Short mmCIF file of C-alpha atoms in Angstrom, two decimals:
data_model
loop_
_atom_site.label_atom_id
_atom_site.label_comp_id
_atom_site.label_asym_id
_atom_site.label_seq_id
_atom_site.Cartn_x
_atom_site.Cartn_y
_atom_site.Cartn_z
CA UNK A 1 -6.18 18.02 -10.90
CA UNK A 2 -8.19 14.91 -9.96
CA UNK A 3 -6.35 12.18 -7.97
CA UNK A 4 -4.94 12.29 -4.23
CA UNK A 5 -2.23 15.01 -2.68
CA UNK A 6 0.13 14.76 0.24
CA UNK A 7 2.14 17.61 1.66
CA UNK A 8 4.20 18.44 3.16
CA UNK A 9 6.36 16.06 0.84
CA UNK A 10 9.31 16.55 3.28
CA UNK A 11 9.54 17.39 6.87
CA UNK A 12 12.05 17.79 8.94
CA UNK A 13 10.76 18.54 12.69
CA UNK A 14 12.15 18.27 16.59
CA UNK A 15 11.36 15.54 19.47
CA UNK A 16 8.41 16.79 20.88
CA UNK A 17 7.19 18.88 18.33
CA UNK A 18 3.38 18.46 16.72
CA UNK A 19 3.34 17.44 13.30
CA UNK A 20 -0.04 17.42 10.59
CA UNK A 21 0.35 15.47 7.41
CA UNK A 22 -2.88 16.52 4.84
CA UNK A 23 -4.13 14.11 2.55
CA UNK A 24 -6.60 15.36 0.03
CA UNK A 25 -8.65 13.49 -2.72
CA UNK A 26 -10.98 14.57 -5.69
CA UNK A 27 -12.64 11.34 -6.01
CA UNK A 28 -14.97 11.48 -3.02
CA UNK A 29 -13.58 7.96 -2.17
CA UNK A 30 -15.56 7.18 0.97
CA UNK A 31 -12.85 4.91 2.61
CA UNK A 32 -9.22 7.04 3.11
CA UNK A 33 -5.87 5.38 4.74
CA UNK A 34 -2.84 6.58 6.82
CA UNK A 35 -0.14 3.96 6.50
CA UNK A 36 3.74 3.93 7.11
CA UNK A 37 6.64 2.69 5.85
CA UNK A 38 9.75 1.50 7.02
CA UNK A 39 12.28 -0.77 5.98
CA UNK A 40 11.93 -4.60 6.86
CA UNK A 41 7.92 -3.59 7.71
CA UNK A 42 6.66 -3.06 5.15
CA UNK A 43 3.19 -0.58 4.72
CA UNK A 44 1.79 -0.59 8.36
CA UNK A 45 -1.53 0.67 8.35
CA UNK A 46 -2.23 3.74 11.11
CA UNK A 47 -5.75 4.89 11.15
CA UNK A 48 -8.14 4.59 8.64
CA UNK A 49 -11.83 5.91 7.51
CA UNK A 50 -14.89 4.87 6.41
CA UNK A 51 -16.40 8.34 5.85
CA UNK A 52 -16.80 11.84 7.26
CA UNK A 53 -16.36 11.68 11.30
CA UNK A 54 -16.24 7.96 11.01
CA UNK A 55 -12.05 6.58 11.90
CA UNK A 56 -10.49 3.89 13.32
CA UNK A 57 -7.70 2.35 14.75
CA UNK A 58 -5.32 0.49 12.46
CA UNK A 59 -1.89 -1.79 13.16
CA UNK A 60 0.01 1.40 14.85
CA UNK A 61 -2.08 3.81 15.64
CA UNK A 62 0.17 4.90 18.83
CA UNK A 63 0.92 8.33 18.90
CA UNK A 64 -1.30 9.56 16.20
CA UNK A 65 -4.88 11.16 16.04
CA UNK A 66 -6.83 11.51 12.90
CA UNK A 67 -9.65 13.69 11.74
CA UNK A 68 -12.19 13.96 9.34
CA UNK A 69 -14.29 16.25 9.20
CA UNK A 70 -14.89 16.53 5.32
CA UNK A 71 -15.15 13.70 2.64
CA UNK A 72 -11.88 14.91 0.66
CA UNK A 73 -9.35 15.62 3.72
CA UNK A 74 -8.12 13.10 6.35
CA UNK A 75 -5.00 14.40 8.09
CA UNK A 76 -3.15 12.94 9.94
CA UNK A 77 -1.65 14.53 13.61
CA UNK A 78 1.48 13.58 15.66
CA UNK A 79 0.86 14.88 18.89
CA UNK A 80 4.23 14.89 20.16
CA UNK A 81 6.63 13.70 17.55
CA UNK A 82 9.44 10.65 18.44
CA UNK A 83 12.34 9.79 16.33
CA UNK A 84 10.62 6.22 16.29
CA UNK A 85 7.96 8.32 13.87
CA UNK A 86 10.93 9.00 11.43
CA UNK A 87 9.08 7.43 7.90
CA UNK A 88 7.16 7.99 5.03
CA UNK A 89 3.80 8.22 5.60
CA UNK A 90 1.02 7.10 2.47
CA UNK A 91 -2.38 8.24 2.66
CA UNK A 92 -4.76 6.25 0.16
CA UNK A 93 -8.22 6.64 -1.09
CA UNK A 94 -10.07 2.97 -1.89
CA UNK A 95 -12.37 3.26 -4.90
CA UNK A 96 -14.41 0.44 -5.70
CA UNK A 97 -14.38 -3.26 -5.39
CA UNK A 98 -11.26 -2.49 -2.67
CA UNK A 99 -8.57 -0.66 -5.07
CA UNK A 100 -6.34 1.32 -2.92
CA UNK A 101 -5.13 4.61 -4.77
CA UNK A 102 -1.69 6.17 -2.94
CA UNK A 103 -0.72 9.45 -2.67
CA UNK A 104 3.07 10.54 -3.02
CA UNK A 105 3.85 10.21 -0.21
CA UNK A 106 5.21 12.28 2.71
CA UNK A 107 9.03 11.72 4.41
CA UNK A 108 9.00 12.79 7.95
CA UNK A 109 12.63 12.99 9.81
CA UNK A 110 11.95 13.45 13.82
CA UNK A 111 15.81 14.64 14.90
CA UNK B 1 -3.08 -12.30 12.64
CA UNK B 2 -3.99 -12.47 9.14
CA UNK B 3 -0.93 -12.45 6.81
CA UNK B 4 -0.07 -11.99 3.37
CA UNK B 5 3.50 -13.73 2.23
CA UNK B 6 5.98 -12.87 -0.06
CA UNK B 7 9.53 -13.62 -0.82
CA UNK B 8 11.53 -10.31 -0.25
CA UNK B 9 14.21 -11.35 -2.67
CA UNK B 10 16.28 -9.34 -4.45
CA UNK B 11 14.78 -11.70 -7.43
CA UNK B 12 17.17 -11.55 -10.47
CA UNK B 13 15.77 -12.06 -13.98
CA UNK B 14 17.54 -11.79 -17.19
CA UNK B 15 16.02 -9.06 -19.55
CA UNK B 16 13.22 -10.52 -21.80
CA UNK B 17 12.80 -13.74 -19.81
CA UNK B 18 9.58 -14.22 -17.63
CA UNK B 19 9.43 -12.91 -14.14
CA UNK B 20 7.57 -14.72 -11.73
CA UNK B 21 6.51 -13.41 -8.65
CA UNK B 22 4.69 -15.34 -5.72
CA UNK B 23 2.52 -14.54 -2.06
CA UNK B 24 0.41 -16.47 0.09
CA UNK B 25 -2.25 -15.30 2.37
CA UNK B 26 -3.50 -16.82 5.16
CA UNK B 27 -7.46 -15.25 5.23
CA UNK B 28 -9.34 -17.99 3.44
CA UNK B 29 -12.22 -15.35 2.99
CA UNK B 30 -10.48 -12.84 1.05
CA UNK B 31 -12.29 -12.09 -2.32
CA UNK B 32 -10.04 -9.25 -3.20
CA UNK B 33 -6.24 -9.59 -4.60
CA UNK B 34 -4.13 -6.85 -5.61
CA UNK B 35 -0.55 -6.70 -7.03
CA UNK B 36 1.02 -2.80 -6.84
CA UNK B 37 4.45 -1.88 -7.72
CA UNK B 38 6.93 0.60 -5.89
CA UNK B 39 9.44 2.25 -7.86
CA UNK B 40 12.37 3.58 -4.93
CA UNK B 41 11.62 6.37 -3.85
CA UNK B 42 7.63 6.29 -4.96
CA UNK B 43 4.14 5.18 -4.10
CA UNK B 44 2.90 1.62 -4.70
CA UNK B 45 0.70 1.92 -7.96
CA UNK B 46 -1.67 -0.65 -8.58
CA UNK B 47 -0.63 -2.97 -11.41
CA UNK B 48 -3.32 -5.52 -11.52
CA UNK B 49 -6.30 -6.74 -9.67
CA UNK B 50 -7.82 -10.47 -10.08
CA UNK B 51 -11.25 -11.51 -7.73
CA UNK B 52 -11.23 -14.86 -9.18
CA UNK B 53 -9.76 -18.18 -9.81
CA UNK B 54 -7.89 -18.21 -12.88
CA UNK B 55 -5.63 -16.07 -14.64
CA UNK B 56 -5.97 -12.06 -15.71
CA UNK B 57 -3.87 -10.80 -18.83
CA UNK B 58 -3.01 -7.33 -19.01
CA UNK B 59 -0.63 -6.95 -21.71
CA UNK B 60 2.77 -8.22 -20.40
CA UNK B 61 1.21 -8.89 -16.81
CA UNK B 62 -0.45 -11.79 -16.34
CA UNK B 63 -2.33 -12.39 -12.26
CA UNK B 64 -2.97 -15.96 -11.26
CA UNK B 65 -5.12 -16.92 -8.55
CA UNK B 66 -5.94 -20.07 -6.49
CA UNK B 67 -8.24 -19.46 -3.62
CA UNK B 68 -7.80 -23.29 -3.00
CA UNK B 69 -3.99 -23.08 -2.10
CA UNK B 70 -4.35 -19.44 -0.90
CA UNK B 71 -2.06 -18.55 -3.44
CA UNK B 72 -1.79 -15.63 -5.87
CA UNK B 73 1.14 -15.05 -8.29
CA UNK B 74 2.38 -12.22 -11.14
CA UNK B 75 4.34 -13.06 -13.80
CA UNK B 76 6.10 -10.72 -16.09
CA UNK B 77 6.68 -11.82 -19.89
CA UNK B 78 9.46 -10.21 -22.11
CA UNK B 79 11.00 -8.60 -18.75
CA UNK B 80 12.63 -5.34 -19.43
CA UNK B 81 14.80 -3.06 -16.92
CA UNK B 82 11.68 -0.41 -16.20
CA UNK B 83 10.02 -3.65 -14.21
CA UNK B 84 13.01 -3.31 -11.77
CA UNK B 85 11.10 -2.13 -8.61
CA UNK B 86 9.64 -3.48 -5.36
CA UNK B 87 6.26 -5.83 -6.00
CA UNK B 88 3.94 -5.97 -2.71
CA UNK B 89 0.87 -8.36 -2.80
CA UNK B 90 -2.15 -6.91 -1.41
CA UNK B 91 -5.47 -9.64 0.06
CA UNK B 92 -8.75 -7.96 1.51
CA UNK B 93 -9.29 -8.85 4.89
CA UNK B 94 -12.37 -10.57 4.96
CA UNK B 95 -15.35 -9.32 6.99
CA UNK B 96 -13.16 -5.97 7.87
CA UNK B 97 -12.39 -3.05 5.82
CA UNK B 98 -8.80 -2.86 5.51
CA UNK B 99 -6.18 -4.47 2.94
CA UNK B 100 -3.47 -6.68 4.43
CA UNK B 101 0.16 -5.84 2.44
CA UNK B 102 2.96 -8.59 1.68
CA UNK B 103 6.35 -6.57 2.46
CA UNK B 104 6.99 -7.29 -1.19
CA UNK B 105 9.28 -8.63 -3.40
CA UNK B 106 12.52 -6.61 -4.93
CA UNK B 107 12.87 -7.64 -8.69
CA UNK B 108 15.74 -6.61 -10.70
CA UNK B 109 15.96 -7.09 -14.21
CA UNK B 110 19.53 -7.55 -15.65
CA UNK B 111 20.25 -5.68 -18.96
#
């Protein structure tokens, strides 16, 4: 089906641990997004993309590392997971004139 | 910092009356104004979108903008209890490539 997928949806994983969210689109949406949310925060934005081994640096990026080495996937890595990383994590695919499109979403609990 | 302003609430509207929902931003470049809504639980789904001064109608949705006052509102006619959700304004930041978020508003309509 065409749109954007997250998995997994839920995670539960151990201090320490590495952890890869996938995000996958059909639209061949140049621009992707890795944001978080938490409660009182609001969507933080992580890393995001303006194309195939293009990323950068968003309001957290601390703790993360992104990839991208095809138009339709931009996962997203926690190299050593922190219960400050507990969240759910959106990816999102910007089609034209600047509309964000989410995915479902992904909650990550870091015991 | 660029921000983008919104009242968190909870806002509390009678069924069928008009909701009105309101955000600031602070980028006086921004071209780009977006209003999504988040269901608990969900992903923000865009709602409207509105690149110029004026208002936008989309059915019971009407978008007002006023690049002037750096002001952008959403009102909600014939409320019903399926609006109930969280409402997050969304600016383009100017001269970058990312989208700045409000935290949102919570609106609950009462049956």
């Amino acid at each position: 089906d065409a749109g954007i997928t997250q998995s997994p949806r839920y995670k539960i994983t151990e201090t320490g641990r590495q952890v890869t969210l996938m995000c996958h689109q059909t639209w061949s949406h140049s621009y992707m997004f890795w944001y978080r949310q938490d409660l009182g925060h609001g969507l933080r934005l992580i890393y995001y993309s303006a194309a195939a081994d293009i990323t950068d640096k968003g309001e957290v990026p601390d703790g993360y590392v992104v990839s991208r080495s095809k138009t339709e996937n931009f996962p997203l890595t926690l190299e050593s997971a922190t219960r400050s990383q507990t969240s759910v994590y959106f990816c999102a695919s910007e089609g034209q004139t600047d509309t964000q499109y989410f995915g479902p979403g992904t909650r990550l609990t870091v015991l | 910092q660029k921000e983008v302003e919104q009242n968190s609430g909870p806002l509390s509207v009678p069924e069928g009356a008009i909701a009105s929902l309101n955000c600031t931003y602070s980028d006086r470049g921004s071209q780009s104004f977006f209003w999504y809504r988040q269901y608990s639980g969900k992903s923000p789904e865009l709602i409207m979108s509105i690149y110029s001064n004026g208002d936008k109608e989309d059915g019971r949705f009407t978008a007002q903008l006023n690049k002037a006052s750096q002001y952008v509102s959403l009102l909600i006619r014939d409320s019903q209890p399926s609006d109930s959700a969280t409402y997050l304004c969304a600016v383009n930041d100017w001269g970058d490539d990312k989208i700045i978020f409000g935290k949102g508003t919570r609106l609950h309509i009462l049956p």
